[in-house]
PDB file of C-alpha atoms in Angstrom:
ATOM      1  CA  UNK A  21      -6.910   5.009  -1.994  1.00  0.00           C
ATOM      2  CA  UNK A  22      -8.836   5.637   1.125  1.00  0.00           C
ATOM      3  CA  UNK A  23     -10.567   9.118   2.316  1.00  0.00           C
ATOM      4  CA  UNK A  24     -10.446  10.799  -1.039  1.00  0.00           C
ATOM      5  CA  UNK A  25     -12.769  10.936  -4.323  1.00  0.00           C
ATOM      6  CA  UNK A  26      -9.653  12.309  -6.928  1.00  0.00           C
ATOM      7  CA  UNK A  27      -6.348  10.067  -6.431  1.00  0.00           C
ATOM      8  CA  UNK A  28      -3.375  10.304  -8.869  1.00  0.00           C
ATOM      9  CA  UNK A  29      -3.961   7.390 -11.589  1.00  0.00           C
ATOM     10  CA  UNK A  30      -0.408   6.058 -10.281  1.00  0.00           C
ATOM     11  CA  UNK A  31      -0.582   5.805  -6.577  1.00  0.00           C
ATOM     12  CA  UNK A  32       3.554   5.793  -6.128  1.00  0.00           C
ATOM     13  CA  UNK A  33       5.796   7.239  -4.104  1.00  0.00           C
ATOM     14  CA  UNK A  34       6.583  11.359  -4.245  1.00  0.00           C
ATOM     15  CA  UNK A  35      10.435  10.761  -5.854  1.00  0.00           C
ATOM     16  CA  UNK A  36       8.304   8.901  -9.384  1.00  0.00           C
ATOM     17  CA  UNK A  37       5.576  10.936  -9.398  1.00  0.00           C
ATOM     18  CA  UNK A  38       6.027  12.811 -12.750  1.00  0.00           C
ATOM     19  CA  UNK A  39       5.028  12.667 -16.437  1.00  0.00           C
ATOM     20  CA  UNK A  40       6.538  10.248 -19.120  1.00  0.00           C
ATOM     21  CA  UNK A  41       5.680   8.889 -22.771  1.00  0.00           C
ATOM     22  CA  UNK A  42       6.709   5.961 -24.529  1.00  0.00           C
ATOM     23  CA  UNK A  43      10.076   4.021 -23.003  1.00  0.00           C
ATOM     24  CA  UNK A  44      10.202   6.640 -19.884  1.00  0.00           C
ATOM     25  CA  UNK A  45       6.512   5.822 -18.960  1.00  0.00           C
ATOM     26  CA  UNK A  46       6.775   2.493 -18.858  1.00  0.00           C
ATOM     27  CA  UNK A  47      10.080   2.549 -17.121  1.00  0.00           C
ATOM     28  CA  UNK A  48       8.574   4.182 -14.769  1.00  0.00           C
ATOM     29  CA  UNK A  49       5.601   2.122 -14.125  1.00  0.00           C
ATOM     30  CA  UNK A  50       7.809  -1.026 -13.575  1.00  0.00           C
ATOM     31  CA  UNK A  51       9.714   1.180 -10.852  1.00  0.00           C
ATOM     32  CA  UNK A  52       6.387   2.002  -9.475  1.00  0.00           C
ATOM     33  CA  UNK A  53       5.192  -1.513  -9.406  1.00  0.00           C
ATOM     34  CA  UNK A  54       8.744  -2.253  -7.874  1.00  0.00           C
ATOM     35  CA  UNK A  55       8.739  -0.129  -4.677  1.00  0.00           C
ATOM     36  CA  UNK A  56       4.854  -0.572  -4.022  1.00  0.00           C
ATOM     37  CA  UNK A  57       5.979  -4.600  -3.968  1.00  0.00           C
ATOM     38  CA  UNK A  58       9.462  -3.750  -1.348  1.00  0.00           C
ATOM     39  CA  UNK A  59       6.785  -1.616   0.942  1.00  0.00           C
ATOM     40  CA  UNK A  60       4.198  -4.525   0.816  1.00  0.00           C
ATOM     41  CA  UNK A  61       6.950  -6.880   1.889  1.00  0.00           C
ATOM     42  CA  UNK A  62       8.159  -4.494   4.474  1.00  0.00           C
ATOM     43  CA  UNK A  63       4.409  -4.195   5.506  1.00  0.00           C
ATOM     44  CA  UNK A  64       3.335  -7.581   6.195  1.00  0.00           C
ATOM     45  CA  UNK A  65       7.056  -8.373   7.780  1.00  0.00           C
ATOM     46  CA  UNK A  66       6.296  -5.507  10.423  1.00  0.00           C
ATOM     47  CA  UNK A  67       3.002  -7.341  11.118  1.00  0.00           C
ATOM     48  CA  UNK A  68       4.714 -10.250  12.901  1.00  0.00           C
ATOM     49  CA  UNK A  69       2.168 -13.067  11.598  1.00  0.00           C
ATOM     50  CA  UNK A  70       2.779 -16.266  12.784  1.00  0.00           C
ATOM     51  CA  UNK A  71       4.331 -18.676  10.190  1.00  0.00           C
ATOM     52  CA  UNK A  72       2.719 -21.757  11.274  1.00  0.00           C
ATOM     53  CA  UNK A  73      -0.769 -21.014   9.807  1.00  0.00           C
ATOM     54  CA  UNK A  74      -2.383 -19.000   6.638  1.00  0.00           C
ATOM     55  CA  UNK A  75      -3.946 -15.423   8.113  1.00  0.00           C
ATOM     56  CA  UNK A  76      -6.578 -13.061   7.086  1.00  0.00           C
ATOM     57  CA  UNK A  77      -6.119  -9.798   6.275  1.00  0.00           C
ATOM     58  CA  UNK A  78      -7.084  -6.244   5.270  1.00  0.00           C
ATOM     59  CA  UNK A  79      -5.837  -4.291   2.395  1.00  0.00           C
ATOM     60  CA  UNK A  80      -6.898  -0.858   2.759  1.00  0.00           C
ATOM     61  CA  UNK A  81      -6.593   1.221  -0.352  1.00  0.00           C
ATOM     62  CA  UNK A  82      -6.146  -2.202  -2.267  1.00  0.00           C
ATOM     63  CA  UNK A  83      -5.736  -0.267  -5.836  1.00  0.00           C
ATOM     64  CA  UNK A  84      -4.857  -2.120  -8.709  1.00  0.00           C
ATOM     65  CA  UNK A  85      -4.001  -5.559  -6.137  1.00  0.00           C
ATOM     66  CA  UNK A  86      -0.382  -5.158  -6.041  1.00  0.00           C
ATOM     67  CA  UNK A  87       0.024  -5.876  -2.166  1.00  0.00           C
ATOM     68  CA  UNK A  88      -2.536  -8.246  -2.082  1.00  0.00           C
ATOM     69  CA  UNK A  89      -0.382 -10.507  -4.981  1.00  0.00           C
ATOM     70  CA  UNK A  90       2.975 -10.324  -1.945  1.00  0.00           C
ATOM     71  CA  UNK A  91      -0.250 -11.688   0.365  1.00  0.00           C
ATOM     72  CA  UNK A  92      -1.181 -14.428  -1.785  1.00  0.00           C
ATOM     73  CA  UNK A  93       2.616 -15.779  -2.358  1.00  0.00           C
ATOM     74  CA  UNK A  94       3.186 -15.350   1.146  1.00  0.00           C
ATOM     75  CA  UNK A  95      -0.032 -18.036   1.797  1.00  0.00           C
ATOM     76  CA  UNK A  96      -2.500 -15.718   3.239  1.00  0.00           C
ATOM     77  CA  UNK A  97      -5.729 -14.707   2.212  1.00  0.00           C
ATOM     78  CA  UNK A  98      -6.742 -11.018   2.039  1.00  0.00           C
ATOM     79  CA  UNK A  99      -9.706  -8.792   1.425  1.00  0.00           C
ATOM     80  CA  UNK A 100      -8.700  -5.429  -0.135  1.00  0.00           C
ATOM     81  CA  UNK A 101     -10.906  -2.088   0.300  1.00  0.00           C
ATOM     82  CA  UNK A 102     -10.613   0.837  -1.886  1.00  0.00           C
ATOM     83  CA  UNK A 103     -12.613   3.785  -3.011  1.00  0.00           C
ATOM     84  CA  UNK A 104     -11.836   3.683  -6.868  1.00  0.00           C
ATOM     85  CA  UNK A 105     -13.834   1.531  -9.184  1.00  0.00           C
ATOM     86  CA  UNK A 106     -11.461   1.970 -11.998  1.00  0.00           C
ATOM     87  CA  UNK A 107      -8.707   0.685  -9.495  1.00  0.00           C
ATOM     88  CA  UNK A 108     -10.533  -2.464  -8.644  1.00  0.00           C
ATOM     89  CA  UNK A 109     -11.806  -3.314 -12.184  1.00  0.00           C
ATOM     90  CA  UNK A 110      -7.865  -3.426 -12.722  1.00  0.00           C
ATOM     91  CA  UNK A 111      -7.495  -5.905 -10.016  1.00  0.00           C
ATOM     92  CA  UNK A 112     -10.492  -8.031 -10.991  1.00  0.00           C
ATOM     93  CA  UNK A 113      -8.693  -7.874 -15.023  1.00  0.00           C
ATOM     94  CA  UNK A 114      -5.467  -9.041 -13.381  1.00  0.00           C
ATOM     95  CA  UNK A 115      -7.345 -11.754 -11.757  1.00  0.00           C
ATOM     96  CA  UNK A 116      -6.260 -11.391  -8.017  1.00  0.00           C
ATOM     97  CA  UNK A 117      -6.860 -14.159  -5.365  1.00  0.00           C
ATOM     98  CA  UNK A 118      -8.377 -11.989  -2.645  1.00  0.00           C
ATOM     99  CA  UNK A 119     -11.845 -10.401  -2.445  1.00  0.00           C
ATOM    100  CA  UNK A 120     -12.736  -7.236  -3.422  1.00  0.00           C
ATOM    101  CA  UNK A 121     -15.142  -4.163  -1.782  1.00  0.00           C
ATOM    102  CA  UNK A 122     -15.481  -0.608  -3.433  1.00  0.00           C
ATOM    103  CA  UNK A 123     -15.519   1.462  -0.369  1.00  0.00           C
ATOM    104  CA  UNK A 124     -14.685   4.895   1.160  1.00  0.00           C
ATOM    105  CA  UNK A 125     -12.708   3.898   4.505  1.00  0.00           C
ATOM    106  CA  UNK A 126     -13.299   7.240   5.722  1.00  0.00           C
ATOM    107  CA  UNK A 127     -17.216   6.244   6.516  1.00  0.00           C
ATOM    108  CA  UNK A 128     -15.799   3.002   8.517  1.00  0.00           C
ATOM    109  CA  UNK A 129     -14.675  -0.484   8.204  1.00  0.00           C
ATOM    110  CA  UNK A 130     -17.930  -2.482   7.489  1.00  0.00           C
ATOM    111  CA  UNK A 131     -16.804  -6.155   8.955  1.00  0.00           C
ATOM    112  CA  UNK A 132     -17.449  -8.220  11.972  1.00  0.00           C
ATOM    113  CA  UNK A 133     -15.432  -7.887  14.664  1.00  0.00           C
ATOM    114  CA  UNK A 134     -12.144  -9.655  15.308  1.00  0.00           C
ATOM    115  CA  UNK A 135     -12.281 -10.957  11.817  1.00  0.00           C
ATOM    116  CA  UNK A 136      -8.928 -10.060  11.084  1.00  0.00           C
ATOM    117  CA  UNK A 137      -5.509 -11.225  11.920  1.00  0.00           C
ATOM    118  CA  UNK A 138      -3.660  -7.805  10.534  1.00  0.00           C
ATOM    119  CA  UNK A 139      -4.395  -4.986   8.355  1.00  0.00           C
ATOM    120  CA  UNK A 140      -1.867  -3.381   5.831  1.00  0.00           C
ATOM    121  CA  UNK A 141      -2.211  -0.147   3.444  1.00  0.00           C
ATOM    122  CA  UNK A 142       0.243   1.434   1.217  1.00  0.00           C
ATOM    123  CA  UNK A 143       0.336   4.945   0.473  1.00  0.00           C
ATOM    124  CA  UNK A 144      -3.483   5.678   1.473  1.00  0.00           C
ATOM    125  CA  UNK A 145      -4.302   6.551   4.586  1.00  0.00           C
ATOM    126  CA  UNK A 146      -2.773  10.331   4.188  1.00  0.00           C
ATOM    127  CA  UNK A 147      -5.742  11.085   1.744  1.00  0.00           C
ATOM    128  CA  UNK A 148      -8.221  11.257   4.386  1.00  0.00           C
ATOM    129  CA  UNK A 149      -6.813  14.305   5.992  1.00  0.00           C
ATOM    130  CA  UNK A 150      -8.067  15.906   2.633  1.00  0.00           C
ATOM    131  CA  UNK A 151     -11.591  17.735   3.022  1.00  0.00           C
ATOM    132  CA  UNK A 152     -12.643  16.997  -0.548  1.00  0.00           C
ATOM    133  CA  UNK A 153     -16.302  17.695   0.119  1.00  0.00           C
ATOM    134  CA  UNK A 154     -17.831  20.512   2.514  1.00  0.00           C
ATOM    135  CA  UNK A 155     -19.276  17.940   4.719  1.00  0.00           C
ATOM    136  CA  UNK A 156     -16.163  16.156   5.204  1.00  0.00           C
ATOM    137  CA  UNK A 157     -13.774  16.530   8.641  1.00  0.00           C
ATOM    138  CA  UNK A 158     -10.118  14.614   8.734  1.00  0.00           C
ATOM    139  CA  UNK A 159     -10.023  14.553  12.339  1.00  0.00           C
ATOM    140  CA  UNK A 160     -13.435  12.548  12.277  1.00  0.00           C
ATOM    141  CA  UNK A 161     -13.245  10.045   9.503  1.00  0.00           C
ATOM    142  CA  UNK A 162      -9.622   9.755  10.496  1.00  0.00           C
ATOM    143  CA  UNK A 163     -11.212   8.950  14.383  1.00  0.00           C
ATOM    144  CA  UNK A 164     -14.126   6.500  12.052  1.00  0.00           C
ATOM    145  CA  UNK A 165     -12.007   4.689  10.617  1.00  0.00           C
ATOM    146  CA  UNK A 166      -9.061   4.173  13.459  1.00  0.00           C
ATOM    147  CA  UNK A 167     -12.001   2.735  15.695  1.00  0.00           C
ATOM    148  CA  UNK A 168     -13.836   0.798  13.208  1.00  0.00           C
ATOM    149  CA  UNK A 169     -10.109  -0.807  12.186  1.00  0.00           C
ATOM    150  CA  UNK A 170      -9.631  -1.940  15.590  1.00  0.00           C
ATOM    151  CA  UNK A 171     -12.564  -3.548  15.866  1.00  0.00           C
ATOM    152  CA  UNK A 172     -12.241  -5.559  13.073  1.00  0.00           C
ATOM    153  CA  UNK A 173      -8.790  -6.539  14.114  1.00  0.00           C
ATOM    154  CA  UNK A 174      -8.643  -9.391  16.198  1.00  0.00           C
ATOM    155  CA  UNK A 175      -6.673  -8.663  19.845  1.00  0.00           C
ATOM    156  CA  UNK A 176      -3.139  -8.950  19.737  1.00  0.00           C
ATOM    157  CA  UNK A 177      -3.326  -8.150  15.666  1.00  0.00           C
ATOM    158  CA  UNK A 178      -0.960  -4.980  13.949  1.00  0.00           C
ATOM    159  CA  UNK A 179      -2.237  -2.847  11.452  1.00  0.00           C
ATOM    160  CA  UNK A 180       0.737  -1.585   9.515  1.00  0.00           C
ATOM    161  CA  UNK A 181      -0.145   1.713   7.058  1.00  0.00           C
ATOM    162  CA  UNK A 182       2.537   2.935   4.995  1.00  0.00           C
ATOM    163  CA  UNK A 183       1.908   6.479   4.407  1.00  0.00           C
ATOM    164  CA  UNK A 184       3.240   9.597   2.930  1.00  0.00           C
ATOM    165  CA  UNK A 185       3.097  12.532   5.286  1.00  0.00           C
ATOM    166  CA  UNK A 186       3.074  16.181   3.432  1.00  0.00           C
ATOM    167  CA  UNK A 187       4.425  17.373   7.044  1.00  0.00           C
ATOM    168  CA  UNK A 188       4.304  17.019  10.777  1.00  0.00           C
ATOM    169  CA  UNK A 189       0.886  18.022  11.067  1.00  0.00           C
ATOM    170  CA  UNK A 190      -0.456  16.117   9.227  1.00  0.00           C
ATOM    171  CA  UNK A 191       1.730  12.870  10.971  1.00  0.00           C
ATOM    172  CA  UNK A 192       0.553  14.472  14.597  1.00  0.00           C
ATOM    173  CA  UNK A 193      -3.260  14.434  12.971  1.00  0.00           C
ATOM    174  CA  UNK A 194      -3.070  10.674  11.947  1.00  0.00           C
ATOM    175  CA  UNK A 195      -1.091   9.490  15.030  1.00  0.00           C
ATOM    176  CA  UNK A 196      -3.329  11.295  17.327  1.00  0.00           C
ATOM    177  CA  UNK A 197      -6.614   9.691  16.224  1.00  0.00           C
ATOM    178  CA  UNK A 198      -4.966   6.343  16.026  1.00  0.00           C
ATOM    179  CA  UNK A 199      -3.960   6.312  19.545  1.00  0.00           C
ATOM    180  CA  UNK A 200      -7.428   8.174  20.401  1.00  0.00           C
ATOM    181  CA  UNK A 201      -9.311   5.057  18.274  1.00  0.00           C
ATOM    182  CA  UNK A 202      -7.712   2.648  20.733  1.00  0.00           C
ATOM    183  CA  UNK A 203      -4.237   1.350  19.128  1.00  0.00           C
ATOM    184  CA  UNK A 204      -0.649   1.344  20.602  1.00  0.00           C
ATOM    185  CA  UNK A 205       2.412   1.725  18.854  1.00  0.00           C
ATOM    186  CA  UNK A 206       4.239   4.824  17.140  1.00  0.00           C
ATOM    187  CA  UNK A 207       6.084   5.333  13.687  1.00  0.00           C
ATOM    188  CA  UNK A 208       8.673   2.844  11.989  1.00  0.00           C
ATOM    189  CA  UNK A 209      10.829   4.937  10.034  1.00  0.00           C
ATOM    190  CA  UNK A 210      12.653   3.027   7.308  1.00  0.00           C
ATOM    191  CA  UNK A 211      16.062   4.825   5.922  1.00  0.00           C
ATOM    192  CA  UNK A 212      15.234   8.049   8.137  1.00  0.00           C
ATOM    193  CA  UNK A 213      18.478  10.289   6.468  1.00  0.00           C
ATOM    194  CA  UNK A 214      17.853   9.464   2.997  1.00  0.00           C
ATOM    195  CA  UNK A 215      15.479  11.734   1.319  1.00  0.00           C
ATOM    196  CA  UNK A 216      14.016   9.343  -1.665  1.00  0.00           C
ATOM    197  CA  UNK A 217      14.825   5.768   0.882  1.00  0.00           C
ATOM    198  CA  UNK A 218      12.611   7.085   3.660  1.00  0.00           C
ATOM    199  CA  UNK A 219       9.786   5.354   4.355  1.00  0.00           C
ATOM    200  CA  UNK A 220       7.467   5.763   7.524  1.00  0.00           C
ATOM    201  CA  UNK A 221       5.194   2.852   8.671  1.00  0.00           C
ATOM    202  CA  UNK A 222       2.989   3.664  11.381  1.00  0.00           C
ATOM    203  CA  UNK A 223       2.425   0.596  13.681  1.00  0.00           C
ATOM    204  CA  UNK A 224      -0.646  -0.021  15.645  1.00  0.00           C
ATOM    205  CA  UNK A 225      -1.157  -2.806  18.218  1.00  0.00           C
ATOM    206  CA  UNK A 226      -4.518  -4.112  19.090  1.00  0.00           C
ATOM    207  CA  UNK A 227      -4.878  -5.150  23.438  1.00  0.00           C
ATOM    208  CA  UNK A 228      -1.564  -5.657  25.081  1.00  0.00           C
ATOM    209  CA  UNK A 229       1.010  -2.872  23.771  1.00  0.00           C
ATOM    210  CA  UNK A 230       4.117  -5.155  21.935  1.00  0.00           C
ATOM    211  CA  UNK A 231       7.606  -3.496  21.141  1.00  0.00           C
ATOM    212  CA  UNK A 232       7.721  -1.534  18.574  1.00  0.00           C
ATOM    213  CA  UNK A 233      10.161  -2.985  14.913  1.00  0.00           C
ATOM    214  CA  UNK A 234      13.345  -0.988  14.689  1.00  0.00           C
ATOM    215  CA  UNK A 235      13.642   0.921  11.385  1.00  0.00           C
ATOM    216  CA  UNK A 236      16.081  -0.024   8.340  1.00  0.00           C
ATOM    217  CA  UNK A 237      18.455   2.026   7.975  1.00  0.00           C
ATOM    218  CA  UNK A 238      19.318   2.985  11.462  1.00  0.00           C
ATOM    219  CA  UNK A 239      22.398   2.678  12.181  1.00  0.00           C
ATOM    220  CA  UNK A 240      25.404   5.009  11.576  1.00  0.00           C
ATOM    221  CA  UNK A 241      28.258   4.105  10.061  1.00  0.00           C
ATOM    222  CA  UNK A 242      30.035   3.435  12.973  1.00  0.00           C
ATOM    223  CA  UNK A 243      27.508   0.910  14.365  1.00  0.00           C
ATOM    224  CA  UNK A 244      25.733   3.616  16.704  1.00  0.00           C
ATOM    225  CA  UNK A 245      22.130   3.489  16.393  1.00  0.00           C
ATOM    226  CA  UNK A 246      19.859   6.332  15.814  1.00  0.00           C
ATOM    227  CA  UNK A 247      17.399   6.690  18.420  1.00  0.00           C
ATOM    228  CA  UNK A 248      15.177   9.459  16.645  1.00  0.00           C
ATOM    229  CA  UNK A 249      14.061  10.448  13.151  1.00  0.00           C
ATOM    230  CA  UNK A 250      13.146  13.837  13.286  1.00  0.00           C
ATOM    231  CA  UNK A 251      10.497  14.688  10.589  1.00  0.00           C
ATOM    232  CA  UNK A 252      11.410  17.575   8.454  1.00  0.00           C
ATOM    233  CA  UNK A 253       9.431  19.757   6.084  1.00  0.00           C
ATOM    234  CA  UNK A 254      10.757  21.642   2.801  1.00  0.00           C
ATOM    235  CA  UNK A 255       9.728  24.814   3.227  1.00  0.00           C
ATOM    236  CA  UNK A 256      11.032  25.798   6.652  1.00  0.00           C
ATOM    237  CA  UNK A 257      12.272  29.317   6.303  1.00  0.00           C
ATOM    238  CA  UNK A 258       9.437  31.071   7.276  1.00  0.00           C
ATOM    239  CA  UNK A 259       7.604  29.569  10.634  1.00  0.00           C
ATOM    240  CA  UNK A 260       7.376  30.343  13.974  1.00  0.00           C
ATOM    241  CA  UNK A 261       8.052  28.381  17.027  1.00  0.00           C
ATOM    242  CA  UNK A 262       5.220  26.151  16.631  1.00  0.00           C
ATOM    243  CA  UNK A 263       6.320  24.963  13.204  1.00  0.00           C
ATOM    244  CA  UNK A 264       3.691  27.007  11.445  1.00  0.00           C
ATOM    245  CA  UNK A 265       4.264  29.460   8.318  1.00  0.00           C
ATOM    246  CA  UNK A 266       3.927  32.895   9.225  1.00  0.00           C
ATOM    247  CA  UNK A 267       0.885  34.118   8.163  1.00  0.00           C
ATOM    248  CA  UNK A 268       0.614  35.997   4.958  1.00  0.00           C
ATOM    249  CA  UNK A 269       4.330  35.026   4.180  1.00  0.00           C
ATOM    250  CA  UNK A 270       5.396  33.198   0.741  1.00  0.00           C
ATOM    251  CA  UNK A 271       5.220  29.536   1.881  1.00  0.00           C
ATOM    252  CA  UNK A 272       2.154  30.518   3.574  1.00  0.00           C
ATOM    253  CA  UNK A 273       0.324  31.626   0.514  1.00  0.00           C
ATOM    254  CA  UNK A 274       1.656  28.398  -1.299  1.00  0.00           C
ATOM    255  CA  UNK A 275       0.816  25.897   1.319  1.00  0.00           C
ATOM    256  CA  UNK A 276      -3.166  27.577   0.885  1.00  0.00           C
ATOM    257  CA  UNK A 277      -2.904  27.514  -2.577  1.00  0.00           C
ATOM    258  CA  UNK A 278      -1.809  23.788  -2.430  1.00  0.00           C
ATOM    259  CA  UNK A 279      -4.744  22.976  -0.591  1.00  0.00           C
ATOM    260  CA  UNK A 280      -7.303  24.613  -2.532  1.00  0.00           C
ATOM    261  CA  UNK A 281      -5.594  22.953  -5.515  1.00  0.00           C
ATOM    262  CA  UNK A 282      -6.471  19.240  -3.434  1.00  0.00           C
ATOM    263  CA  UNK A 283      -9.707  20.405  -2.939  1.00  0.00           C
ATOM    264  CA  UNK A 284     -10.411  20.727  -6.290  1.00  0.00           C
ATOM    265  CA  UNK A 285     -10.684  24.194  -6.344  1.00  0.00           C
ATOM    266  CA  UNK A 286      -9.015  26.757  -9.114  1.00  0.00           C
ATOM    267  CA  UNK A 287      -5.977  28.411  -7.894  1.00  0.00           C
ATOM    268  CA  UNK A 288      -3.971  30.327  -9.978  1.00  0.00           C
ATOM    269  CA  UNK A 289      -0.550  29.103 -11.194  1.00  0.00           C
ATOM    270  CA  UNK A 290       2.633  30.233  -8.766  1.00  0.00           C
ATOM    271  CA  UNK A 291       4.972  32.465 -10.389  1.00  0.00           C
ATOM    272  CA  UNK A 292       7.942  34.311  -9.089  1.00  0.00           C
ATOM    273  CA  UNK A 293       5.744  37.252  -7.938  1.00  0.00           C
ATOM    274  CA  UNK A 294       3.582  34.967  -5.739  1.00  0.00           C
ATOM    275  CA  UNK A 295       3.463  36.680  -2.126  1.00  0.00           C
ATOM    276  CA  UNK A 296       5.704  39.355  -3.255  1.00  0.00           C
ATOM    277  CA  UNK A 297       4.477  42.493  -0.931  1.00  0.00           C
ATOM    278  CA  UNK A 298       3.629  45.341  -3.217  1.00  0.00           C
ATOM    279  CA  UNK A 299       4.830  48.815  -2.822  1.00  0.00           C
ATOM    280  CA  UNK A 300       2.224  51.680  -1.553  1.00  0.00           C
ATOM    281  CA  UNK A 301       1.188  53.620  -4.246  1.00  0.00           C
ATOM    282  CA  UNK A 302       0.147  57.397  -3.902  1.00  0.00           C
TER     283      UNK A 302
END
């Protein structure tokens, strides 16, 4: 995982992210192992590589080597970036066929440039939007690593980053700096009206701008396709007309609380009482 210091020892999606002994736990591991393989296949099919010829590329937020093993069968070679030692010692146990590089993303892709033919990451790049040190700004390591990506992309190469947005913020953020960095493109959405299916790839072109993969999932069920995928947040009771949570209200204070919580910080549990207004006393 890329951008932060404290990751989740299972990097899956949000639907499997929850605790488990015995059978369960190792039920669920398989399914984790399952989807991260479907989203590396969906990856490196959204990168277009020609078939004629073996390519290099970049794993960002390799983990454990799961994507890179897809790379391998699919004939290409891969070097795989990521920030946890205990992730990559996992890798190196399991033997994988591509190199290796312990590495915070956030401070910049360290490679030649061009070297590249395409660049994939699965659920990573979100975590640099986190601030888990004082010194550390999203908007700029976000910005360090979009430019220092395309430069070590070779022209006409796609980087393809699966990510999981916590809302549209946080997508704007991302996007913005991507397109600031240099890239074209936008966001694939796979499955965009199911709420476990959905998947977004963003998809960034390096030089000439191509056309942009159509989502799975698309289409209604009377052949029409779907044009748009609005994103959606949970907690959308309480916001203005910029999207925001009033200040002060319920979903405010939990949405703070939340991000203390990433930060490392102590927050106090939430209970029913959380943001309730007290009455004056006299």
């Amino acid at each position: 995982m890329a951008g932060s210091g404290r990751r989740p020892e299972h990097r899956g999606p949000p639907e499997l992210v929850s605790g488990g002994t015995g059978g369960r736990q190792q039920s669920r591991d398989s399914r984790v192992v399952e989807i991260q393989s479907q989203m590396s296949e969906r990856a490196v099919e959204l990168l277009g590589l020609p078939g004629d010829r073996p390519c290099l590329l970049l794993d960002v937020g390799c983990g454990s080597g799961l994507s890179g093993d897809y790379i391998s069968e699919e004939g290409h070679y891969w070097i795989g970036m990521d920030i946890s030692p205990a992730m990559l010692d996992v890798a190196v146990e399991r033997e994988v066929e591509g190199d290796l590089l312990l590495a915070d993303v956030g401070h910049g892709i360290p490679f030649r440039p061009g070297v590249f033919d395409g660049c994939i990451s699965i659920s990573a790049v979100q975590w640099l939007c986190n601030a888990d040190k004082k010194s550390h700004s999203p908007p700029k390591r976000l910005y360090r690593f979009f430019s220092t990506l395309y430069t070590a992309l070779a022209r006409g190469a796609r980087a393809v980053l699966q990510l999981y947005p916590e809302n549209s913020e946080q997508l704007e953020l991302i996007t913005a700096q991507a397109m600031r960095a240099g890239f074209t493109g936008g966001m694939v959405v796979d499955y965009p009206n199911s709420a476990k299916a959905k998947k977004f790839f963003l998809c960034l072109f390096v030089g000439a701008s191509g056309t942009l993969p159509k989502g799975l999932g698309t289409e209604c069920a009377d052949g029409e396709e779907i044009h748009q995928a609005k994103f959606t947040n949970e907690r959308t009771r309480f916001r203005n007309a910029k999207g925001k949570s009033v200040k002060k209200s319920r979903d405010w204070i939990l949405e703070k609380k939340e991000r203390r919580r990433r930060q490392g910080k102590e927050v106090r549990a939430d209970t029913k009482y959380t943001g309730r207004k007290r009455r004056p006393r006299f």
